[in-house]
GROMACS .gro file of C-alpha atoms in nm:
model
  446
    1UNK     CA    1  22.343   7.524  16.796
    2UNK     CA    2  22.170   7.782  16.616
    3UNK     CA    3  22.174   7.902  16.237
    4UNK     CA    4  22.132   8.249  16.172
    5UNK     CA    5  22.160   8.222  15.818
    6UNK     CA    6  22.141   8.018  15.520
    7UNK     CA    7  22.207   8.108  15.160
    8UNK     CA    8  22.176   7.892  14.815
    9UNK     CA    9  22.419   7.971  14.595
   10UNK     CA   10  22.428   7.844  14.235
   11UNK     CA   11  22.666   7.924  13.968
   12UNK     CA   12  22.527   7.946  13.579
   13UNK     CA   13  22.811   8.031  13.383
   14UNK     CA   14  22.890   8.382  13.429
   15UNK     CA   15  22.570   8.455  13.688
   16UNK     CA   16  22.578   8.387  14.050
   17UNK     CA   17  22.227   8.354  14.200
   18UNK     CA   18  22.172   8.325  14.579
   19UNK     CA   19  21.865   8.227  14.750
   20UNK     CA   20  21.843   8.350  15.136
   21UNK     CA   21  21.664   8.088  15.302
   22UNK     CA   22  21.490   8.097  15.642
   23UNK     CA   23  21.586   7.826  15.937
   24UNK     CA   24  21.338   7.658  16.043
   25UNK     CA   25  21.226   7.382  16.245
   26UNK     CA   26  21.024   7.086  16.156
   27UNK     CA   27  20.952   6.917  16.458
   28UNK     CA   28  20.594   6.943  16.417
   29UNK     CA   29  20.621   6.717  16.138
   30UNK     CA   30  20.455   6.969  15.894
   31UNK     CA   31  20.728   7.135  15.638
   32UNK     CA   32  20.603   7.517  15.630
   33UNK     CA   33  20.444   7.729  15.326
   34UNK     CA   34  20.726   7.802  15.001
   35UNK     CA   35  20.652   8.110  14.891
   36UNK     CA   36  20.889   8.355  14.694
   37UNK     CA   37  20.985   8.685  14.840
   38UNK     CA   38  20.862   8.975  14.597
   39UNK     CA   39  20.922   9.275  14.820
   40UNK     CA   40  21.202   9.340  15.070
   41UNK     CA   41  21.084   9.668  15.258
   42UNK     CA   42  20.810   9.600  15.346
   43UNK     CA   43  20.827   9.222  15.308
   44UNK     CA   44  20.576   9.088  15.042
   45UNK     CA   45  20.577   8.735  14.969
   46UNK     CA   46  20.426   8.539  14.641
   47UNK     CA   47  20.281   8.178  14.657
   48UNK     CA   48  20.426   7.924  14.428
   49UNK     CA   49  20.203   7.759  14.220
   50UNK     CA   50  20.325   7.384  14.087
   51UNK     CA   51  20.232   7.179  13.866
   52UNK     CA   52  20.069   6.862  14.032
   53UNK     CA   53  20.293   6.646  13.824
   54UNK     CA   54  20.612   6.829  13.855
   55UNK     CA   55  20.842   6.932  14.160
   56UNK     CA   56  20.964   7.228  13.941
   57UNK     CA   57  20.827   7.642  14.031
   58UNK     CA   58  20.917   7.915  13.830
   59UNK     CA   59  20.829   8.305  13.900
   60UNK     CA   60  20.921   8.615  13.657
   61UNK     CA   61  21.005   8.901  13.785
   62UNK     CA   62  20.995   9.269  13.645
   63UNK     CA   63  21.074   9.645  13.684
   64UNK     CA   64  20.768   9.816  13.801
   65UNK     CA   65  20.806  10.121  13.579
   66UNK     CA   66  20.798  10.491  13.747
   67UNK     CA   67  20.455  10.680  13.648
   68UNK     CA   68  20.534  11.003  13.521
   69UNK     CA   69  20.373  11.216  13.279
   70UNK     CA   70  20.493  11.454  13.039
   71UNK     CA   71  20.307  11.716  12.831
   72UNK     CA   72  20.391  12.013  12.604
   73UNK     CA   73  20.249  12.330  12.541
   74UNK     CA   74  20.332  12.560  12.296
   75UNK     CA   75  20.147  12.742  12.002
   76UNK     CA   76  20.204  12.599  11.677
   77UNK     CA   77  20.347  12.687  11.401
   78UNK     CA   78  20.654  12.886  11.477
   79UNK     CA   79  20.803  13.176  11.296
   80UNK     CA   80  21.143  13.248  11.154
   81UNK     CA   81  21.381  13.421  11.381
   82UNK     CA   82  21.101  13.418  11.648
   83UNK     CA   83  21.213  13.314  11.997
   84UNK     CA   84  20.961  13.032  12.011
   85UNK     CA   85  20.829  12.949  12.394
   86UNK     CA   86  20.807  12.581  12.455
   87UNK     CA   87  20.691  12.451  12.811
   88UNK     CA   88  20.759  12.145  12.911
   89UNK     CA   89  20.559  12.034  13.242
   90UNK     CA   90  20.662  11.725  13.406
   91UNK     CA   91  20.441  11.537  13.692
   92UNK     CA   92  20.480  11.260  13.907
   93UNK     CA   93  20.173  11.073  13.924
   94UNK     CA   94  20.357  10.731  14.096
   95UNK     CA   95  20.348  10.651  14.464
   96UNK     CA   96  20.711  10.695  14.525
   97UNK     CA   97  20.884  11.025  14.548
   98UNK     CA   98  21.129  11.046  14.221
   99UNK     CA   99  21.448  11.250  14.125
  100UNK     CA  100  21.364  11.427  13.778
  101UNK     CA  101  21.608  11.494  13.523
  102UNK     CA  102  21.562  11.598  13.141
  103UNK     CA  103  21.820  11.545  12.836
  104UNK     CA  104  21.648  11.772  12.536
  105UNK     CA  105  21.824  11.709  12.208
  106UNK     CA  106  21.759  11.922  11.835
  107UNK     CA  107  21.740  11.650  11.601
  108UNK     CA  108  21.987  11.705  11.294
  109UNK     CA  109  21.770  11.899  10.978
  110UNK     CA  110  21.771  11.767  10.654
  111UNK     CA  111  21.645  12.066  10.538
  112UNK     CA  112  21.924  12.316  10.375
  113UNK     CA  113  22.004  12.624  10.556
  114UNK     CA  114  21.826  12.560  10.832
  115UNK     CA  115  21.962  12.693  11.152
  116UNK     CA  116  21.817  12.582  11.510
  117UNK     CA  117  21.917  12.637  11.877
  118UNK     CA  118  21.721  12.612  12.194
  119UNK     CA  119  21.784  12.885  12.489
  120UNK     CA  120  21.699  12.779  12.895
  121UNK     CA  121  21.833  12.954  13.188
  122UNK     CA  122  21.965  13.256  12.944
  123UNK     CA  123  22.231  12.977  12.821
  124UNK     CA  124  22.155  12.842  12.461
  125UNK     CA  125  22.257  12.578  12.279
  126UNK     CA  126  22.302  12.408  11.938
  127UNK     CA  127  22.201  12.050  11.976
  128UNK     CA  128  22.210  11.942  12.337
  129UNK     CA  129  22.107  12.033  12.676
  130UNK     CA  130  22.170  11.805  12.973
  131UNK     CA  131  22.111  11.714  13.348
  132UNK     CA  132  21.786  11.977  13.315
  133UNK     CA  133  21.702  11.931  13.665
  134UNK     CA  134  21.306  11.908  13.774
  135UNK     CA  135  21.411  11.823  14.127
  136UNK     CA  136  21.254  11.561  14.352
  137UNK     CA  137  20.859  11.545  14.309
  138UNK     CA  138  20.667  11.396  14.561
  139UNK     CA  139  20.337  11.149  14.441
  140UNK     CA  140  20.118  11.442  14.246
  141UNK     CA  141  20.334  11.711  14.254
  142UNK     CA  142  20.454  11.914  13.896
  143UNK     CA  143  20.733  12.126  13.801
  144UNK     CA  144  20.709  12.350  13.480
  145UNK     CA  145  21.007  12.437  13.279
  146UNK     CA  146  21.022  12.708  12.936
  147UNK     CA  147  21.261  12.633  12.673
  148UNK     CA  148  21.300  12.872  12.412
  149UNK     CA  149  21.385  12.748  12.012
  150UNK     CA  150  21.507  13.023  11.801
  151UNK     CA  151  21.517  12.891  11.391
  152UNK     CA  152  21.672  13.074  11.107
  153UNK     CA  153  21.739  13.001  10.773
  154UNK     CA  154  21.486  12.793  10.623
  155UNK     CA  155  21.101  12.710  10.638
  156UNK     CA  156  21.042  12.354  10.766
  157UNK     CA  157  20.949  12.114  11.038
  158UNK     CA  158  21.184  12.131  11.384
  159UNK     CA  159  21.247  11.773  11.552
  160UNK     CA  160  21.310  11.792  11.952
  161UNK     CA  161  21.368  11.498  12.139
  162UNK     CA  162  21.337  11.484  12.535
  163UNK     CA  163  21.432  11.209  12.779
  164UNK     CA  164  21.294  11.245  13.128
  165UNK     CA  165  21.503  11.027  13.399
  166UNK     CA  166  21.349  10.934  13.694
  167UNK     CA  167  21.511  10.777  14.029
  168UNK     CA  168  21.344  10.658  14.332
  169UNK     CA  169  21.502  10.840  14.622
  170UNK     CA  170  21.353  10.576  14.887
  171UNK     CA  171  21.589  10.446  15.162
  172UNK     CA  172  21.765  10.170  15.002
  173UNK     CA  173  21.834   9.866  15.233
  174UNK     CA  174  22.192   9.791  15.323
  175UNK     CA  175  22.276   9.505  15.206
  176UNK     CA  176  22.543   9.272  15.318
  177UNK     CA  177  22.860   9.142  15.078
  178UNK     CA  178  22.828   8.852  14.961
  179UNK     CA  179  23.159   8.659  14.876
  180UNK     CA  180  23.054   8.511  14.531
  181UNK     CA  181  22.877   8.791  14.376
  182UNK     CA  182  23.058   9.163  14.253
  183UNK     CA  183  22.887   9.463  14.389
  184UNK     CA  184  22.643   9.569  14.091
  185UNK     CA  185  22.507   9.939  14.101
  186UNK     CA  186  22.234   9.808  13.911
  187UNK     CA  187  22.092   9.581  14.176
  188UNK     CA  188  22.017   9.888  14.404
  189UNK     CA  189  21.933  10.163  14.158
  190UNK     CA  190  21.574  10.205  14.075
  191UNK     CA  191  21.563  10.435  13.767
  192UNK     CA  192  21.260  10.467  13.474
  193UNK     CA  193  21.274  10.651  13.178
  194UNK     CA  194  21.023  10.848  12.959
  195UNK     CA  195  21.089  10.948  12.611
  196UNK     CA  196  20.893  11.213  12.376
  197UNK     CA  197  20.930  11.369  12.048
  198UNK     CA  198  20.819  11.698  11.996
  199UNK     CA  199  20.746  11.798  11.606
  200UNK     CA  200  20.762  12.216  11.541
  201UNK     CA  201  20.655  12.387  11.233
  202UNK     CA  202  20.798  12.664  11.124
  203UNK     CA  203  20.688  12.885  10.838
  204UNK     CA  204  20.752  13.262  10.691
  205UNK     CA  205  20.628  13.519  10.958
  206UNK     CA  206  20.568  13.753  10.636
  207UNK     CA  207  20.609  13.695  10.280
  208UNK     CA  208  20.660  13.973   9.990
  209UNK     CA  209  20.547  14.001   9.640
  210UNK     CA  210  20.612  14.229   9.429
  211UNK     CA  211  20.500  14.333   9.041
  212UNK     CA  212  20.635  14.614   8.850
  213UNK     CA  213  20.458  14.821   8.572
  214UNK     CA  214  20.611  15.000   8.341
  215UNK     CA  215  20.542  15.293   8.111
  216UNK     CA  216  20.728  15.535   7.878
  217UNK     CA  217  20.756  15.934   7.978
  218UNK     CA  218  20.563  16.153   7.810
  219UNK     CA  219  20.726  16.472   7.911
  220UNK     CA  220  20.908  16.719   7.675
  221UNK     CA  221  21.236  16.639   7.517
  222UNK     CA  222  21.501  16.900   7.537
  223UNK     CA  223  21.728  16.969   7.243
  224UNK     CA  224  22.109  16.952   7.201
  225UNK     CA  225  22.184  17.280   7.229
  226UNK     CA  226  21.989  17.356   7.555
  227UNK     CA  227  22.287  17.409   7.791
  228UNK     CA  228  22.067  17.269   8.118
  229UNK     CA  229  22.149  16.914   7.998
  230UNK     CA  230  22.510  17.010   8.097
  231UNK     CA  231  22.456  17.080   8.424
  232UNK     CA  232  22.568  16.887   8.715
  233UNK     CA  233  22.306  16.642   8.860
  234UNK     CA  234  22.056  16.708   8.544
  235UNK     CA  235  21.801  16.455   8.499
  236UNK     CA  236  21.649  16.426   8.169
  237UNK     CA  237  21.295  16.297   8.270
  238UNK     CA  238  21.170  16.268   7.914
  239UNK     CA  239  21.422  15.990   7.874
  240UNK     CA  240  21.319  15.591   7.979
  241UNK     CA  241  21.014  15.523   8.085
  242UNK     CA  242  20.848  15.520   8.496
  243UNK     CA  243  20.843  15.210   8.666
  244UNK     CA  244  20.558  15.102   8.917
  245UNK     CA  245  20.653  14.929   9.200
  246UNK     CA  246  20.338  14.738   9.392
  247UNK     CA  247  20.497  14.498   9.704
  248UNK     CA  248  20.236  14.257   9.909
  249UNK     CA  249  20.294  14.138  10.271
  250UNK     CA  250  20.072  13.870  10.363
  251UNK     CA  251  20.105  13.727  10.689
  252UNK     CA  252  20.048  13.305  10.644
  253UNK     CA  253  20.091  13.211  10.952
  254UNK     CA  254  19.754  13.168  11.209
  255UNK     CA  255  19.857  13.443  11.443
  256UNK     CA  256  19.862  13.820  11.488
  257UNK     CA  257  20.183  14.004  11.367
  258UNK     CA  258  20.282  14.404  11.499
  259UNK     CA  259  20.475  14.582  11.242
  260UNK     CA  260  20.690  14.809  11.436
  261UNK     CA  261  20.803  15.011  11.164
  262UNK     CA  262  20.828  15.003  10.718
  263UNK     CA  263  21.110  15.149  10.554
  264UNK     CA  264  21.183  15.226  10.227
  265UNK     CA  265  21.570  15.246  10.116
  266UNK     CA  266  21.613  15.455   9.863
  267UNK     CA  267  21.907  15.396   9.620
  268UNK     CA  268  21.911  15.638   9.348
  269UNK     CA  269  22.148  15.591   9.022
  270UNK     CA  270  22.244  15.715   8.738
  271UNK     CA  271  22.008  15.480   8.554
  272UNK     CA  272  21.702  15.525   8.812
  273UNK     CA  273  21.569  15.732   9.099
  274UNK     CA  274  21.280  15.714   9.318
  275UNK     CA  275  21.053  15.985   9.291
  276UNK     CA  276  20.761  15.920   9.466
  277UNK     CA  277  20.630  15.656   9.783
  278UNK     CA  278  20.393  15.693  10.008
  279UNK     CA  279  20.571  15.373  10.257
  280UNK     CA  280  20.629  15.599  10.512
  281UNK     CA  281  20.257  15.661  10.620
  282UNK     CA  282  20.000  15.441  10.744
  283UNK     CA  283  20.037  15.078  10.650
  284UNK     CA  284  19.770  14.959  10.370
  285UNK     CA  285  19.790  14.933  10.009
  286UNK     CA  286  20.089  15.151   9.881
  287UNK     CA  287  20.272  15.206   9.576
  288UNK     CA  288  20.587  15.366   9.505
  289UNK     CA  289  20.669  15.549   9.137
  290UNK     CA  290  21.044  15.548   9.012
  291UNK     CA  291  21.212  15.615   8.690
  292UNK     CA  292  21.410  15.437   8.510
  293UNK     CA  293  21.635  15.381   8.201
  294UNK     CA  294  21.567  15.107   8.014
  295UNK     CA  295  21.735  15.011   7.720
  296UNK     CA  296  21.443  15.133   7.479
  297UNK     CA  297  21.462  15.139   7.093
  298UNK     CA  298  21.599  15.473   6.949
  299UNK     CA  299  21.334  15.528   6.711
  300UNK     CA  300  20.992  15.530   6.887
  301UNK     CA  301  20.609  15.743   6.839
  302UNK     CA  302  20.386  15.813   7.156
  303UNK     CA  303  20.031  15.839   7.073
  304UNK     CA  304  19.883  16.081   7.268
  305UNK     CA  305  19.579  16.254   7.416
  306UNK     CA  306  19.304  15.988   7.232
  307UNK     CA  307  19.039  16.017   7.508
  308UNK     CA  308  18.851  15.689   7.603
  309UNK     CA  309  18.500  15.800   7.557
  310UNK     CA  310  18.375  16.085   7.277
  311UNK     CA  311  18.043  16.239   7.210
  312UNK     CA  312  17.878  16.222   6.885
  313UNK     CA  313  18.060  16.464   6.633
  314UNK     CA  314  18.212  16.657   6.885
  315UNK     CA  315  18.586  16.671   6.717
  316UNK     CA  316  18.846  16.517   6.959
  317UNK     CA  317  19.207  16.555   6.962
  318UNK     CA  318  19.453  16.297   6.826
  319UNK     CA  319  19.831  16.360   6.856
  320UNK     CA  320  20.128  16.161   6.743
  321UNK     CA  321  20.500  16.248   6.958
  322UNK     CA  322  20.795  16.125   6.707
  323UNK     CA  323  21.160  16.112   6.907
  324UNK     CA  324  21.488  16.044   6.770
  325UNK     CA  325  21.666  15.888   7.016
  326UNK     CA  326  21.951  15.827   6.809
  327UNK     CA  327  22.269  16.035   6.889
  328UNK     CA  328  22.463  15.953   6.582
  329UNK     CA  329  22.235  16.019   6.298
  330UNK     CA  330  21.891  16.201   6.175
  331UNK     CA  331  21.604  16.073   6.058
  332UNK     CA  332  21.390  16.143   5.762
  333UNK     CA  333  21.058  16.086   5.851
  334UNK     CA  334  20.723  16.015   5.681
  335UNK     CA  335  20.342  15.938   5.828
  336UNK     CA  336  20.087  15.854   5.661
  337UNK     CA  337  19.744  15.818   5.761
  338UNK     CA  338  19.546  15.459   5.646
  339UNK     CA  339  19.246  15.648   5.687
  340UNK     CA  340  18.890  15.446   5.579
  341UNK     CA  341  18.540  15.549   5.617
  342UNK     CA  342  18.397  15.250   5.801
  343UNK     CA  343  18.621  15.332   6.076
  344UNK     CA  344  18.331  15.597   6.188
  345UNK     CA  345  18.580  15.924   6.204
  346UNK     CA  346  18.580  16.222   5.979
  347UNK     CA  347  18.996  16.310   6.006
  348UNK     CA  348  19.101  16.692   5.967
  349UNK     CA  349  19.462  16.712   5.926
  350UNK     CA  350  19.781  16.572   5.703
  351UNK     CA  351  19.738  16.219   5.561
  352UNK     CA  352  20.018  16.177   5.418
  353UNK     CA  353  20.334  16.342   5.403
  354UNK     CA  354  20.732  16.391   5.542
  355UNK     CA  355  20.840  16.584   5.828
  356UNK     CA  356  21.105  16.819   5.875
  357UNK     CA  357  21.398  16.615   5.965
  358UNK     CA  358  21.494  16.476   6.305
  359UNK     CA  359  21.839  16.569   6.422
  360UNK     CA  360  21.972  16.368   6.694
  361UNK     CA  361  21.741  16.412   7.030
  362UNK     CA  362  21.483  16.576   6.836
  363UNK     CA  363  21.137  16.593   6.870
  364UNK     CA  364  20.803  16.644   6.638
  365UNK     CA  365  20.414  16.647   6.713
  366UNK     CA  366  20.142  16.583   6.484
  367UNK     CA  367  19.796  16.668   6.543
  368UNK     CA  368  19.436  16.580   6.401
  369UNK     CA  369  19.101  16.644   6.461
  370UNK     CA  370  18.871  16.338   6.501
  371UNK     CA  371  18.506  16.418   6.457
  372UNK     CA  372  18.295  16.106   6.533
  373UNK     CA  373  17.956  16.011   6.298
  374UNK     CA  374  17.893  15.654   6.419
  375UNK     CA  375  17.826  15.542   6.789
  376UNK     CA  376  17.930  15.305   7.006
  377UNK     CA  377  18.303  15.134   6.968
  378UNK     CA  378  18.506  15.312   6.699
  379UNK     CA  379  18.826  15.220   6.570
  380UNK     CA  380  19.083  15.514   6.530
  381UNK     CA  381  19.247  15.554   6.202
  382UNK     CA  382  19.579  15.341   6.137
  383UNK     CA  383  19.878  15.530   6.134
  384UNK     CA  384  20.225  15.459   5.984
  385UNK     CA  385  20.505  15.585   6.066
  386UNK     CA  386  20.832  15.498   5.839
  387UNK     CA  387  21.183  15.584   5.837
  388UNK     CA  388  21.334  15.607   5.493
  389UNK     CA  389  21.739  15.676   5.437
  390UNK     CA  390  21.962  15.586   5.157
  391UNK     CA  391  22.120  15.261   5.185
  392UNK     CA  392  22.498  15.258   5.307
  393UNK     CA  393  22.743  15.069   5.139
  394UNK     CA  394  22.614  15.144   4.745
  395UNK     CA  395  22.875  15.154   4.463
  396UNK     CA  396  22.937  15.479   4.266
  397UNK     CA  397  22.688  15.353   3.948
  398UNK     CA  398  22.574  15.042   4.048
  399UNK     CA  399  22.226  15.208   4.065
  400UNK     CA  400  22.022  15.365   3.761
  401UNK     CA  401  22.092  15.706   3.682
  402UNK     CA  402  21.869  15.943   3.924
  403UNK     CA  403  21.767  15.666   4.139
  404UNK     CA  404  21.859  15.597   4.495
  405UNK     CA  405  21.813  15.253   4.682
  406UNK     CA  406  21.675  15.331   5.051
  407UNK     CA  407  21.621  15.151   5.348
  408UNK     CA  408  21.259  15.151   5.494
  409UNK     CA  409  21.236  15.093   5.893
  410UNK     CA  410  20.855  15.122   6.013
  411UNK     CA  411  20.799  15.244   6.342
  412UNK     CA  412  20.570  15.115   6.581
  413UNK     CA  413  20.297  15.318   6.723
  414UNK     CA  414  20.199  15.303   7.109
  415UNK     CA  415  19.900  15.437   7.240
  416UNK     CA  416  19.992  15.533   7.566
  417UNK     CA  417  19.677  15.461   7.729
  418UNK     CA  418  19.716  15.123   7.751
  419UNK     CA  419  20.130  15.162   7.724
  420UNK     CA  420  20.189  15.017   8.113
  421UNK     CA  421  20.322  14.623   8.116
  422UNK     CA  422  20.365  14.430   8.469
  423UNK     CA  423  20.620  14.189   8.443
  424UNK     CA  424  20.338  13.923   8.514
  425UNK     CA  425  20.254  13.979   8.162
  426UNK     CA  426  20.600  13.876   8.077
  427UNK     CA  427  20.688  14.200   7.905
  428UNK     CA  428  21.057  14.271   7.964
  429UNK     CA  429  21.175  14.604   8.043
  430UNK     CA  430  21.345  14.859   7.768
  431UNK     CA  431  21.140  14.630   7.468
  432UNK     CA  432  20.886  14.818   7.293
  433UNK     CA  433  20.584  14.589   7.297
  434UNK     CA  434  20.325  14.869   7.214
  435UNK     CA  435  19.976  14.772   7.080
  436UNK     CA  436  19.924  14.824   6.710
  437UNK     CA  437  19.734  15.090   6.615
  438UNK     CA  438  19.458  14.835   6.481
  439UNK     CA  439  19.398  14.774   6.888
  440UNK     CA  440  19.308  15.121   6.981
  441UNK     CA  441  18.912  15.236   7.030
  442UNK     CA  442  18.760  15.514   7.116
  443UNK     CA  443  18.381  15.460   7.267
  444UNK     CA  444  18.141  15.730   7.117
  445UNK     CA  445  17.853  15.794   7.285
  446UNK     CA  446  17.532  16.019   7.134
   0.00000   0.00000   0.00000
């Protein structure tokens, strides 16, 4: 009789274990070498160690993981609405031949408004792509594959996860049924896993920045009779001020940008138009000029023509622009002249005294000579400028006889020279914040 095979089976609650065991004959008297089979195809055996005071052996067994390497290459950071190139390179650096497959995931943002999706094989996706196929690689063989991530939205850091699946694609023995035991895909397949987390910055390809000046217009006021303010499409450019527009682009990120092209859209109101930009030309530091009207006080003097430097009594001009931007009433109209001697100026013309009165939208200018006797910084003359008009609401004889109660309202007086105001210096627009005329100097050089 012969055996041809012999199996051990045990039963440990749920688990069925077998043990194949080899026939063999003893006859010799000698009882052959245990050893524990580690290796099928080709057959590898393990010697059991015991202990010399107990009958009992014991192996562990494990998974010999597949060797595969994974690496990235991309350049960091990436840029808002850019389609960002991500290459993923995947190499089998094992001794077996392996079937490669990728799952690449876009980790949920907790950023707000941020938008992500990754593009590969001109498909694209929100969150997932799976079964990317790398093919089988044999021991020391690569495959590259580009991924493209697109974000939009919102600044921030962009999470991508990537599991790489490996399976040996070695003959697998065929093994025989066993009675006792289930069939188990497990107990054939020979699949590894590699998991990496890629981390993706993404900034502002260009940022903008932008401060506005603002000055009044010194140009002629027309009357209320002139018939050109009726026209269609007439622009009264001695009304509101001019508004200086200065924008910054700064590039932040580490790498080169191309500007294709700069436009400026022009919208033009009836409370603003553009009237001058030099955008269109050659990128570098531009400015663009508009008007505007602001919401500026109806009663308002523009000091004018004070040069910045004067000679040693040569006279230089001084002139003082009074508006009425009122449309409802006139104004009466007096200036007067604080003039002292240390202030190093001999003054030619009025001191003190009333214009002709204003009518609605009309205009005065007042001129003096300055002639300089001290050098070096001299302070011009202070000049008030009041507007005096009975008082409204007085009873018939609540006053003295031949008196009248009047209302006083000073104007402010803006040198013009120093009259522009960025919004960095917090000045808001259509607010007279003009310097006194205290603040105003002329340098006088011998």
């Amino acid at each position: 009789m012969s055996i041809s095979k012999l199996v051990l089976t045990m039963k440990q609650g749920s688990w069925w274990i077998e043990l194949p065991m080899q026939p063999s004959s003893i006859r010799s008297g000698r009882s052959p070498t245990l050893r524990w089979l580690s290796s099928f195809n080709p057959a590898r055996f393990t010697s059991i160690h015991r202990d010399s005071q107990s009958s009992i052996s014991s192996v562990s067994v494990r998974h010999r993981p597949h060797l595969v390497n994974v690496s990235f290459s991309h350049n960091s950071p990436a840029f808002l609405g850019e389609k960002y190139v991500i290459t993923i390179e995947v190499m089998n650096v094992d001794d077996r031949e392996l079937d490669i497959i990728a799952d690449i995931m876009m980790q949920p943002s907790e950023i707000e408004a941020a938008v992500s999706s990754i593009s590969y094989d001109q498909e694209t996706w929100s969150n997932l792509i799976k079964g990317m196929s790398f093919g089988v690689l044999a021991p020391g063989i690569s495959v590259i594959k580009t991924l493209y991530l697109k974000s939009s939205g919102a600044v921030g850091d962009r999470v991508v996860d990537i599991s790489v699946q490996s399976r040996n694609v070695a003959a697998v023995p065929v093994l025989i049924a066993s009675p006792v035991s289930p069939k188990s895909p497990a107990l054939i397949a020979d699949t590894g896993e590699t998991l990496r987390t890629l981390v993706v910055p993404t900034v502002e390809p260009i940022t903008a920045s932008f401060n506005v000046s603002y000055c009044r217009s010194t140009k002629p006021q027309l009357g209320l009779a002139d018939l050109s303010t009726y026209d269609e499409g007439y622009w009264d450019e001695s009304d509101g001020g001019e508004a200086t527009i200065t924008a910054v682009w700064t590039c932040i990120g580490p790498h080169d940008i191309k500007v294709e092209s700069l436009k400026l859209v022009k919208e033009s109101g009836y409370q603003g138009m553009s009237l001058a930009t030099s955008v269109e030309s050659a990128l570098r530091s531009e400015k663009c000029l508009m008007n505007l009207f602001p919401d500026l006080e109806c009663m308002r003097s523009l000091g004018d023509d004070v040069p910045t430097a004067a000679k040693l009594h040569v006279p230089i001009p001084m002139r003082l622009i009074i508006r009425n931007r009122r449309h409802y009433r006139s104004a009466n109209i007096v200036v007067q002249v604080e003039f002292d001697a240390s202030d190093g100026f001999v003054l030619a013309g009025l001191r003190s005294g009333r214009i002709p009165v204003l009518l609605p939208g009309g205009e005065e200018i007042l001129t003096w000579n300055l002639i300089p006797i001290d050098c070096g910084f001299a302070k011009i003359p202070k000049i008030r400028v009041t507007d005096r008009r009975a008082s409204v609401g007085i009873q018939p004889g609540s006053s003295p006889e031949g008196q009248q109660e009047t209302e006083v309202e000073l104007v402010k007086v803006v040198d013009i020279r120093r009259d522009s105001r960025s919004e960095g210096n917090k000045i808001v627009p259509g607010v007279d914040r003009g310097f006194a005329s205290t603040d105003v100097h002329v340098l006088v050089l011998s």
